[in-house]
Short mmCIF file of C-alpha atoms in Angstrom, two decimals:
data_model
loop_
_atom_site.label_atom_id
_atom_site.label_comp_id
_atom_site.label_asym_id
_atom_site.label_seq_id
_atom_site.Cartn_x
_atom_site.Cartn_y
_atom_site.Cartn_z
CA UNK C 1 17.23 -18.47 9.51
CA UNK C 2 19.23 -16.51 7.03
CA UNK C 3 19.10 -13.04 5.57
CA UNK C 4 19.44 -11.85 2.02
CA UNK C 5 22.64 -12.46 0.08
CA UNK C 6 23.52 -8.78 0.29
CA UNK C 7 25.87 -7.30 2.83
CA UNK C 8 24.17 -5.70 5.86
CA UNK C 9 23.40 -2.06 5.18
CA UNK C 10 23.37 -2.60 1.40
CA UNK C 11 19.59 -2.41 1.21
CA UNK C 12 16.44 -3.90 2.69
CA UNK C 13 16.90 -7.02 4.78
CA UNK C 14 14.07 -9.36 5.54
CA UNK C 15 14.50 -12.55 7.51
CA UNK C 16 13.72 -15.71 5.57
CA UNK C 17 14.08 -19.47 5.77
CA UNK C 18 16.19 -20.94 2.99
CA UNK C 19 15.31 -24.18 1.20
CA UNK C 20 18.05 -26.07 3.01
CA UNK C 21 16.52 -25.08 6.37
CA UNK C 22 12.86 -25.56 5.45
CA UNK C 23 10.93 -28.26 7.26
CA UNK C 24 7.38 -29.60 7.25
CA UNK C 25 4.80 -27.56 5.36
CA UNK C 26 7.36 -24.97 4.23
CA UNK C 27 9.54 -27.68 2.67
CA UNK C 28 6.49 -28.94 0.76
CA UNK C 29 5.64 -25.43 -0.46
CA UNK C 30 9.27 -24.83 -1.50
CA UNK C 31 9.15 -27.96 -3.66
CA UNK C 32 5.90 -26.85 -5.27
CA UNK C 33 6.89 -23.23 -5.86
CA UNK C 34 10.56 -23.52 -6.80
CA UNK C 35 10.55 -26.90 -8.56
CA UNK C 36 14.30 -27.19 -7.92
CA UNK C 37 15.15 -23.68 -9.12
CA UNK C 38 16.14 -20.66 -7.03
CA UNK C 39 13.07 -18.85 -5.76
CA UNK C 40 12.53 -15.19 -6.62
CA UNK C 41 13.35 -12.89 -3.70
CA UNK C 42 9.83 -11.50 -3.76
CA UNK C 43 8.57 -15.00 -2.94
CA UNK C 44 11.39 -15.87 -0.55
CA UNK C 45 10.39 -13.14 1.89
CA UNK C 46 7.16 -15.06 2.57
CA UNK C 47 8.93 -18.16 3.86
CA UNK C 48 8.08 -17.22 7.44
CA UNK C 49 4.42 -17.72 6.47
CA UNK C 50 4.13 -20.79 4.18
CA UNK C 51 0.40 -20.25 3.52
CA UNK C 52 1.09 -16.73 2.22
CA UNK C 53 3.87 -18.09 0.00
CA UNK C 54 1.57 -20.76 -1.39
CA UNK C 55 -1.27 -18.31 -2.09
CA UNK C 56 1.12 -15.75 -3.64
CA UNK C 57 2.36 -18.47 -5.98
CA UNK C 58 -1.22 -19.39 -6.92
CA UNK C 59 -2.02 -15.72 -7.60
CA UNK C 60 1.08 -15.41 -9.80
CA UNK C 61 0.18 -18.57 -11.74
CA UNK C 62 -3.37 -17.30 -12.28
CA UNK C 63 -2.27 -13.85 -13.42
CA UNK C 64 0.48 -15.06 -15.74
CA UNK C 65 -0.98 -18.30 -17.08
CA UNK C 66 -4.74 -18.24 -16.42
CA UNK C 67 -7.42 -17.24 -18.92
CA UNK C 68 -7.04 -13.60 -19.96
CA UNK C 69 -7.63 -11.29 -22.91
CA UNK C 70 -3.90 -10.45 -22.65
CA UNK C 71 -1.22 -12.56 -24.31
CA UNK C 72 1.67 -13.94 -22.29
CA UNK C 73 3.98 -11.38 -23.94
CA UNK C 74 1.65 -8.53 -22.93
CA UNK C 75 1.55 -9.80 -19.35
CA UNK C 76 5.35 -10.00 -19.22
CA UNK C 77 5.63 -6.50 -20.70
CA UNK C 78 3.36 -5.13 -17.97
CA UNK C 79 5.47 -6.89 -15.33
CA UNK C 80 8.66 -5.37 -16.77
CA UNK C 81 7.20 -1.85 -16.82
CA UNK C 82 5.88 -2.13 -13.26
CA UNK C 83 9.20 -3.52 -12.03
CA UNK C 84 11.12 -0.73 -13.77
CA UNK C 85 8.77 1.91 -12.34
CA UNK C 86 9.38 0.43 -8.88
CA UNK C 87 13.16 0.28 -9.46
CA UNK C 88 12.96 -3.49 -8.97
CA UNK C 89 15.17 -5.95 -10.85
CA UNK C 90 12.51 -8.67 -10.63
#
């Protein structure tokens, strides 16, 4: 298992399993969620619980791409404001 890419003491550290170490169900979920691209840190912290990672991804897909009275641009704008308010670079 590996930690974040930051130096120890530089901020929060949550244990995770990287894609190169993933096996079984987690490897399947990685393929579905990341589709060959680096996974967002907010998702990566759920790698110790593949079912949570999978359901988080489904929630994200529903919120960002499912039927809604909001446009995609409005949804992204809300995400940016919330991330900024939380001092999160995501």
